[in-house]
Amino acid sequence: MNLRSRLRHGLAVVCLSLISAIAMAETAPAPGALPDTAMPSVITVPPEAQPSANFNADAATNAYLAEIPATAKARSDAYFEGGYWMILWDFLYGAIVLLLVLNFRWSATLRDFAERVTRWKPVHTLVYWAEYTVLTTLLTIPLTVYEDYFREHKYGLATQTFGPWLMDQVKGLGVNIVLGGILVAMLLGVVRRLPRTWWIWGAAVSTAFVAVVILIVPVFIVPIFNKVTRLDDPKITQPILSMARANGIPVNDVFQVDASKQTTRMSANVSGFGRTMRITLNDNLLRRGSPEEIQSVMGHEMGHYVLNHVYKSIVFFGIQFVIFFAFLRWGLEWSLRRSGEKWQIRGIGDTAVLPLAFLLVSIFGFVTTPISNTITRTQEHEADMFGLNASRQPDGFAQAAIHLGEYRKMSPGAVEEWIFYDHPSGRNRIHDAMVWKAENLKIMSP
Ligand SMILES: [Zn+2]
């Protein structure tokens, strides 16, 4: 195929993707109030979980789980189990797109075009990256629209209409072009200068890059999508700041984010590090959570802070990157020996190699999902235990676990939890809270 017919071929695929995305958008559901399959907003402490001489953690856990209506449980299970399949479809669909980009030599075409725009090599990579990101985003739009828009609406988790949703996607694309462009330009620079040891330096550069991204996310990235404000309701902030002081956490402010713009999910997080580190609650938690529930969630977030989870995560990333880059070096050499000529890729330092590198990223990510989930889930469990000790709100925490059950199946099997869960399951979280309560009945009694 010559250059022009190859581009025409690519355009045809892009148009088809767009048309199918728009056709799907026509049938968009209207956003509305919480569906009747949502978890109950107010959750009372069941009699079995009231402090008494014969308090039993298992019975209290089961009593809490029994407060979940059958419709809400069915919806939550279906949503979360469907997510297991989405991991597979995302992987397969993404792999097919990348193989198309390689085998139709679109990657080589994009590189040739980038080289004609300017003679300056570092800019080649940036131009290529922008073209490549737009092309692959368009090719994956049908699956993105289904997964992020229709599926979220179907389960009552999304609040955006199609226009604002699409706008967020465009913003995400912009962030990806800028941040991704910087990373790939640095990595290709390393590969070209250090042809034998690039994989070690690549891991180092990637780890440093992740650290910088974590640092700038709360200040520069989050505000692109949402409004973050200081929370100034003393009824909510006073107990939180008191808990912070009691645990040696030097914070003066708690932040809130208007997540309800996009989702009904309740959440909170610790983001940034050093001077940008902050604790943020989303407005769904503020609106639907009881004061006890909010305190228990804040205790959990403070656990991340006190236990240095952000720094530990950067170390874990570093280890994962070293293993990944060793695999990448082997995978690139092996694939280029077999098909490099067919794909018109000149070598490992050629910009056109990027789709192949991303194919190897997605294979590695797919295979190691249970390991990365387990690393995260272990930290989340540590934060849970810290949060119970700091907030002393086991019932608030049980309520939070039920509310989070709107998007996370409450009672999975042990192997299922090990493979798919990046947080402990709701059942385990309630059980932890009830075990804590059983051991602290003295301070829990009215
Ligand atoms: Zn957490």
GROMACS .gro file of N, CA and C in nm, residues 51-153:
model
  309
   51PRO      N    1  -2.353  -0.314   7.115
   51PRO     CA    2  -2.264  -0.370   7.219
   51PRO      C    3  -2.345  -0.451   7.321
   52SER      N    4  -2.298  -0.572   7.348
   52SER     CA    5  -2.366  -0.654   7.450
   52SER      C    6  -2.268  -0.761   7.498
   53ALA      N    7  -2.305  -0.831   7.603
   53ALA     CA    8  -2.215  -0.931   7.662
   53ALA      C    9  -2.191  -1.045   7.563
   54ASN      N   10  -2.293  -1.075   7.480
   54ASN     CA   11  -2.270  -1.185   7.384
   54ASN      C   12  -2.253  -1.137   7.240
   55PHE      N   13  -2.181  -1.023   7.228
   55PHE     CA   14  -2.151  -0.968   7.095
   55PHE      C   15  -2.066  -1.068   7.017
   56ASN      N   16  -2.106  -1.092   6.893
   56ASN     CA   17  -2.032  -1.187   6.810
   56ASN      C   18  -2.003  -1.122   6.675
   57ALA      N   19  -1.874  -1.116   6.638
   57ALA     CA   20  -1.835  -1.042   6.517
   57ALA      C   21  -1.898  -1.101   6.391
   58ASP      N   22  -1.904  -1.235   6.382
   58ASP     CA   23  -1.962  -1.298   6.262
   58ASP      C   24  -2.110  -1.265   6.251
   59ALA      N   25  -2.181  -1.276   6.365
   59ALA     CA   26  -2.325  -1.249   6.363
   59ALA      C   27  -2.351  -1.103   6.329
   60ALA      N   28  -2.267  -1.012   6.384
   60ALA     CA   29  -2.284  -0.870   6.356
   60ALA      C   30  -2.259  -0.841   6.208
   61THR      N   31  -2.155  -0.907   6.151
   61THR     CA   32  -2.125  -0.888   6.008
   61THR      C   33  -2.244  -0.933   5.923
   62ASN      N   34  -2.295  -1.051   5.953
   62ASN     CA   35  -2.409  -1.102   5.875
   62ASN      C   36  -2.531  -1.012   5.888
   63ALA      N   37  -2.551  -0.956   6.009
   63ALA     CA   38  -2.667  -0.868   6.029
   63ALA      C   39  -2.653  -0.742   5.944
   64TYR      N   40  -2.532  -0.689   5.935
   64TYR     CA   41  -2.508  -0.572   5.848
   64TYR      C   42  -2.536  -0.609   5.702
   65LEU      N   43  -2.483  -0.723   5.659
   65LEU     CA   44  -2.501  -0.763   5.518
   65LEU      C   45  -2.649  -0.784   5.486
   66ALA      N   46  -2.725  -0.826   5.589
   66ALA     CA   47  -2.868  -0.852   5.567
   66ALA      C   48  -2.945  -0.722   5.547
   67GLU      N   49  -2.883  -0.608   5.578
   67GLU     CA   50  -2.953  -0.479   5.557
   67GLU      C   51  -2.952  -0.437   5.410
   68ILE      N   52  -2.872  -0.509   5.331
   68ILE     CA   53  -2.864  -0.472   5.188
   68ILE      C   54  -2.983  -0.533   5.114
   69PRO      N   55  -3.067  -0.451   5.048
   69PRO     CA   56  -3.180  -0.506   4.974
   69PRO      C   57  -3.131  -0.600   4.862
   70ALA      N   58  -3.210  -0.702   4.832
   70ALA     CA   59  -3.170  -0.800   4.731
   70ALA      C   60  -3.145  -0.735   4.595
   71THR      N   61  -3.225  -0.632   4.560
   71THR     CA   62  -3.207  -0.567   4.429
   71THR      C   63  -3.071  -0.496   4.423
   72ALA      N   64  -3.034  -0.432   4.536
   72ALA     CA   65  -2.906  -0.360   4.539
   72ALA      C   66  -2.790  -0.458   4.529
   73LYS      N   67  -2.803  -0.572   4.597
   73LYS     CA   68  -2.696  -0.673   4.593
   73LYS      C   69  -2.682  -0.728   4.451
   74ALA      N   70  -2.797  -0.756   4.388
   74ALA     CA   71  -2.793  -0.813   4.253
   74ALA      C   72  -2.725  -0.716   4.156
   75ARG      N   73  -2.759  -0.587   4.171
   75ARG     CA   74  -2.701  -0.488   4.081
   75ARG      C   75  -2.549  -0.477   4.102
   76SER      N   76  -2.509  -0.469   4.229
   76SER     CA   77  -2.368  -0.456   4.262
   76SER      C   78  -2.288  -0.577   4.211
   77ASP      N   79  -2.341  -0.698   4.234
   77ASP     CA   80  -2.271  -0.819   4.188
   77ASP      C   81  -2.257  -0.818   4.036
   78ALA      N   82  -2.367  -0.781   3.967
   78ALA     CA   83  -2.364  -0.783   3.820
   78ALA      C   84  -2.264  -0.680   3.768
   79TYR      N   85  -2.264  -0.562   3.828
   79TYR     CA   86  -2.173  -0.458   3.783
   79TYR      C   87  -2.027  -0.502   3.801
   80PHE      N   88  -1.997  -0.553   3.920
   80PHE     CA   89  -1.857  -0.583   3.949
   80PHE      C   90  -1.809  -0.706   3.872
   81GLU      N   91  -1.896  -0.809   3.862
   81GLU     CA   92  -1.856  -0.929   3.788
   81GLU      C   93  -1.843  -0.897   3.639
   82GLY      N   94  -1.929  -0.808   3.588
   82GLY     CA   95  -1.915  -0.764   3.449
   82GLY      C   96  -1.780  -0.698   3.428
   83GLY      N   97  -1.731  -0.631   3.534
   83GLY     CA   98  -1.601  -0.565   3.528
   83GLY      C   99  -1.487  -0.664   3.504
   84TYR      N  100  -1.502  -0.789   3.553
   84TYR     CA  101  -1.398  -0.890   3.527
   84TYR      C  102  -1.386  -0.911   3.376
   85TRP      N  103  -1.503  -0.921   3.311
   85TRP     CA  104  -1.502  -0.941   3.165
   85TRP      C  105  -1.448  -0.819   3.094
   86MET      N  106  -1.479  -0.700   3.149
   86MET     CA  107  -1.428  -0.578   3.085
   86MET      C  108  -1.275  -0.576   3.085
   87ILE      N  109  -1.213  -0.632   3.190
   87ILE     CA  110  -1.066  -0.637   3.192
   87ILE      C  111  -1.018  -0.717   3.070
   88LEU      N  112  -1.087  -0.830   3.044
   88LEU     CA  113  -1.049  -0.914   2.930
   88LEU      C  114  -1.076  -0.844   2.798
   89TRP      N  115  -1.197  -0.786   2.782
   89TRP     CA  116  -1.231  -0.719   2.655
   89TRP      C  117  -1.140  -0.599   2.630
   90ASP      N  118  -1.111  -0.521   2.735
   90ASP     CA  119  -1.021  -0.407   2.718
   90ASP      C  120  -0.886  -0.454   2.666
   91PHE      N  121  -0.839  -0.563   2.725
   91PHE     CA  122  -0.708  -0.615   2.686
   91PHE      C  123  -0.711  -0.663   2.540
   92LEU      N  124  -0.811  -0.744   2.504
   92LEU     CA  125  -0.817  -0.800   2.369
   92LEU      C  126  -0.839  -0.691   2.264
   93TYR      N  127  -0.934  -0.602   2.292
   93TYR     CA  128  -0.966  -0.496   2.197
   93TYR      C  129  -0.843  -0.406   2.176
   94GLY      N  130  -0.778  -0.370   2.287
   94GLY     CA  131  -0.659  -0.285   2.279
   94GLY      C  132  -0.548  -0.355   2.200
   95ALA      N  133  -0.532  -0.486   2.224
   95ALA     CA  134  -0.427  -0.561   2.153
   95ALA      C  135  -0.457  -0.564   2.004
   96ILE      N  136  -0.584  -0.582   1.967
   96ILE     CA  137  -0.621  -0.586   1.825
   96ILE      C  138  -0.591  -0.451   1.759
   97VAL      N  139  -0.628  -0.342   1.828
   97VAL     CA  140  -0.601  -0.208   1.774
   97VAL      C  141  -0.451  -0.191   1.749
   98LEU      N  142  -0.368  -0.230   1.848
   98LEU     CA  143  -0.224  -0.211   1.833
   98LEU      C  144  -0.168  -0.299   1.722
   99LEU      N  145  -0.221  -0.422   1.707
   99LEU     CA  146  -0.174  -0.509   1.599
   99LEU      C  147  -0.214  -0.452   1.463
  100LEU      N  148  -0.334  -0.390   1.456
  100LEU     CA  149  -0.375  -0.323   1.331
  100LEU      C  150  -0.277  -0.211   1.297
  101VAL      N  151  -0.248  -0.128   1.399
  101VAL     CA  152  -0.158  -0.014   1.378
  101VAL      C  153  -0.021  -0.060   1.329
  102LEU      N  154   0.023  -0.177   1.379
  102LEU     CA  155   0.153  -0.229   1.335
  102LEU      C  156   0.144  -0.293   1.197
  103ASN      N  157   0.045  -0.382   1.180
  103ASN     CA  158   0.041  -0.463   1.057
  103ASN      C  159  -0.002  -0.385   0.934
  104PHE      N  160  -0.084  -0.284   0.951
  104PHE     CA  161  -0.118  -0.198   0.836
  104PHE      C  162  -0.011  -0.090   0.815
  105ARG      N  163   0.095  -0.098   0.896
  105ARG     CA  164   0.208  -0.004   0.889
  105ARG      C  165   0.165   0.142   0.910
  106TRP      N  166   0.054   0.159   0.985
  106TRP     CA  167   0.012   0.296   1.017
  106TRP      C  168   0.117   0.363   1.104
  107SER      N  169   0.180   0.282   1.192
  107SER     CA  170   0.281   0.339   1.280
  107SER      C  171   0.396   0.395   1.196
  108ALA      N  172   0.440   0.318   1.096
  108ALA     CA  173   0.548   0.365   1.008
  108ALA      C  174   0.504   0.490   0.932
  109THR      N  175   0.378   0.491   0.890
  109THR     CA  176   0.326   0.608   0.817
  109THR      C  177   0.327   0.733   0.905
  110LEU      N  178   0.282   0.716   1.031
  110LEU     CA  179   0.280   0.830   1.124
  110LEU      C  180   0.422   0.880   1.148
  111ARG      N  181   0.517   0.787   1.158
  111ARG     CA  182   0.656   0.827   1.179
  111ARG      C  183   0.710   0.904   1.059
  112ASP      N  184   0.682   0.852   0.938
  112ASP     CA  185   0.730   0.920   0.817
  112ASP      C  186   0.673   1.062   0.812
  113PHE      N  187   0.546   1.075   0.849
  113PHE     CA  188   0.484   1.207   0.847
  113PHE      C  189   0.553   1.299   0.948
  114ALA      N  190   0.574   1.246   1.072
  114ALA     CA  191   0.637   1.327   1.178
  114ALA      C  192   0.775   1.374   1.133
  115GLU      N  193   0.846   1.288   1.059
  115GLU     CA  194   0.982   1.325   1.016
  115GLU      C  195   0.980   1.430   0.907
  116ARG      N  196   0.868   1.439   0.835
  116ARG     CA  197   0.860   1.540   0.731
  116ARG      C  198   0.824   1.678   0.788
  117VAL      N  199   0.756   1.676   0.907
  117VAL     CA  200   0.715   1.803   0.969
  117VAL      C  201   0.835   1.886   1.011
  118THR      N  202   0.935   1.821   1.069
  118THR     CA  203   1.053   1.893   1.119
  118THR      C  204   1.175   1.802   1.114
  119ARG      N  205   1.295   1.864   1.118
  119ARG     CA  206   1.417   1.783   1.116
  119ARG      C  207   1.464   1.753   1.257
  120TRP      N  208   1.407   1.823   1.355
  120TRP     CA  209   1.456   1.812   1.491
  120TRP      C  210   1.401   1.686   1.558
  121LYS      N  211   1.491   1.592   1.591
  121LYS     CA  212   1.449   1.459   1.635
  121LYS      C  213   1.355   1.454   1.756
  122PRO      N  214   1.387   1.528   1.864
  122PRO     CA  215   1.296   1.518   1.981
  122PRO      C  216   1.153   1.557   1.944
  123VAL      N  217   1.137   1.648   1.848
  123VAL     CA  218   1.003   1.689   1.807
  123VAL      C  219   0.934   1.578   1.726
  124HIS      N  220   1.014   1.499   1.652
  124HIS     CA  221   0.956   1.385   1.580
  124HIS      C  222   0.871   1.301   1.675
  125THR      N  223   0.933   1.270   1.790
  125THR     CA  224   0.863   1.184   1.886
  125THR      C  225   0.734   1.250   1.934
  126LEU      N  226   0.740   1.380   1.962
  126LEU     CA  227   0.620   1.450   2.013
  126LEU      C  228   0.510   1.454   1.907
  127VAL      N  229   0.548   1.482   1.781
  127VAL     CA  230   0.447   1.485   1.673
  127VAL      C  231   0.388   1.346   1.654
  128TYR      N  232   0.478   1.245   1.651
  128TYR     CA  233   0.431   1.108   1.636
  128TYR      C  234   0.335   1.074   1.750
  129TRP      N  235   0.372   1.111   1.872
  129TRP     CA  236   0.291   1.076   1.989
  129TRP      C  237   0.151   1.137   1.980
  130ALA      N  238   0.144   1.262   1.936
  130ALA     CA  239   0.014   1.328   1.924
  130ALA      C  240  -0.072   1.255   1.821
  131GLU      N  241  -0.014   1.222   1.704
  131GLU     CA  242  -0.089   1.151   1.599
  131GLU      C  243  -0.134   1.014   1.650
  132TYR      N  244  -0.039   0.945   1.711
  132TYR     CA  245  -0.065   0.809   1.759
  132TYR      C  246  -0.176   0.808   1.865
  133THR      N  247  -0.170   0.904   1.959
  133THR     CA  248  -0.269   0.909   2.067
  133THR      C  249  -0.409   0.937   2.011
  134VAL      N  250  -0.417   1.032   1.917
  134VAL     CA  251  -0.547   1.063   1.857
  134VAL      C  252  -0.600   0.940   1.782
  135LEU      N  253  -0.515   0.876   1.702
  135LEU     CA  254  -0.559   0.760   1.623
  135LEU      C  255  -0.609   0.647   1.713
  136THR      N  256  -0.530   0.610   1.816
  136THR     CA  257  -0.570   0.496   1.900
  136THR      C  258  -0.691   0.533   1.986
  137THR      N  259  -0.702   0.661   2.026
  137THR     CA  260  -0.820   0.702   2.103
  137THR      C  261  -0.946   0.686   2.018
  138LEU      N  262  -0.937   0.727   1.891
  138LEU     CA  263  -1.053   0.716   1.802
  138LEU      C  264  -1.087   0.568   1.778
  139LEU      N  265  -0.985   0.486   1.760
  139LEU     CA  266  -1.011   0.344   1.733
  139LEU      C  267  -1.074   0.273   1.853
  140THR      N  268  -1.044   0.322   1.974
  140THR     CA  269  -1.099   0.253   2.092
  140THR      C  270  -1.226   0.320   2.143
  141ILE      N  271  -1.271   0.426   2.075
  141ILE     CA  272  -1.388   0.499   2.124
  141ILE      C  273  -1.514   0.411   2.144
  142PRO      N  274  -1.544   0.318   2.053
  142PRO     CA  275  -1.666   0.240   2.076
  142PRO      C  276  -1.667   0.168   2.212
  143LEU      N  277  -1.551   0.107   2.245
  143LEU     CA  278  -1.544   0.036   2.373
  143LEU      C  279  -1.546   0.136   2.490
  144THR      N  280  -1.477   0.250   2.474
  144THR     CA  281  -1.475   0.351   2.581
  144THR      C  282  -1.615   0.403   2.607
  145VAL      N  283  -1.690   0.432   2.500
  145VAL     CA  284  -1.826   0.484   2.516
  145VAL      C  285  -1.912   0.382   2.589
  146TYR      N  286  -1.899   0.255   2.549
  146TYR     CA  287  -1.979   0.153   2.616
  146TYR      C  288  -1.940   0.142   2.764
  147GLU      N  289  -1.810   0.129   2.788
  147GLU     CA  290  -1.764   0.098   2.923
  147GLU      C  291  -1.778   0.216   3.019
  148ASP      N  292  -1.740   0.334   2.974
  148ASP     CA  293  -1.736   0.451   3.063
  148ASP      C  294  -1.865   0.529   3.064
  149TYR      N  295  -1.946   0.514   2.960
  149TYR     CA  296  -2.067   0.595   2.954
  149TYR      C  297  -2.192   0.508   2.975
  150PHE      N  298  -2.221   0.419   2.877
  150PHE     CA  299  -2.346   0.344   2.886
  150PHE      C  300  -2.351   0.248   3.004
  151ARG      N  301  -2.238   0.180   3.026
  151ARG     CA  302  -2.238   0.082   3.133
  151ARG      C  303  -2.253   0.152   3.268
  152GLU      N  304  -2.185   0.264   3.288
  152GLU     CA  305  -2.195   0.339   3.413
  152GLU      C  306  -2.337   0.392   3.434
  153HIS      N  307  -2.400   0.438   3.326
  153HIS     CA  308  -2.538   0.486   3.337
  153HIS      C  309  -2.634   0.372   3.369
   0.00000   0.00000   0.00000
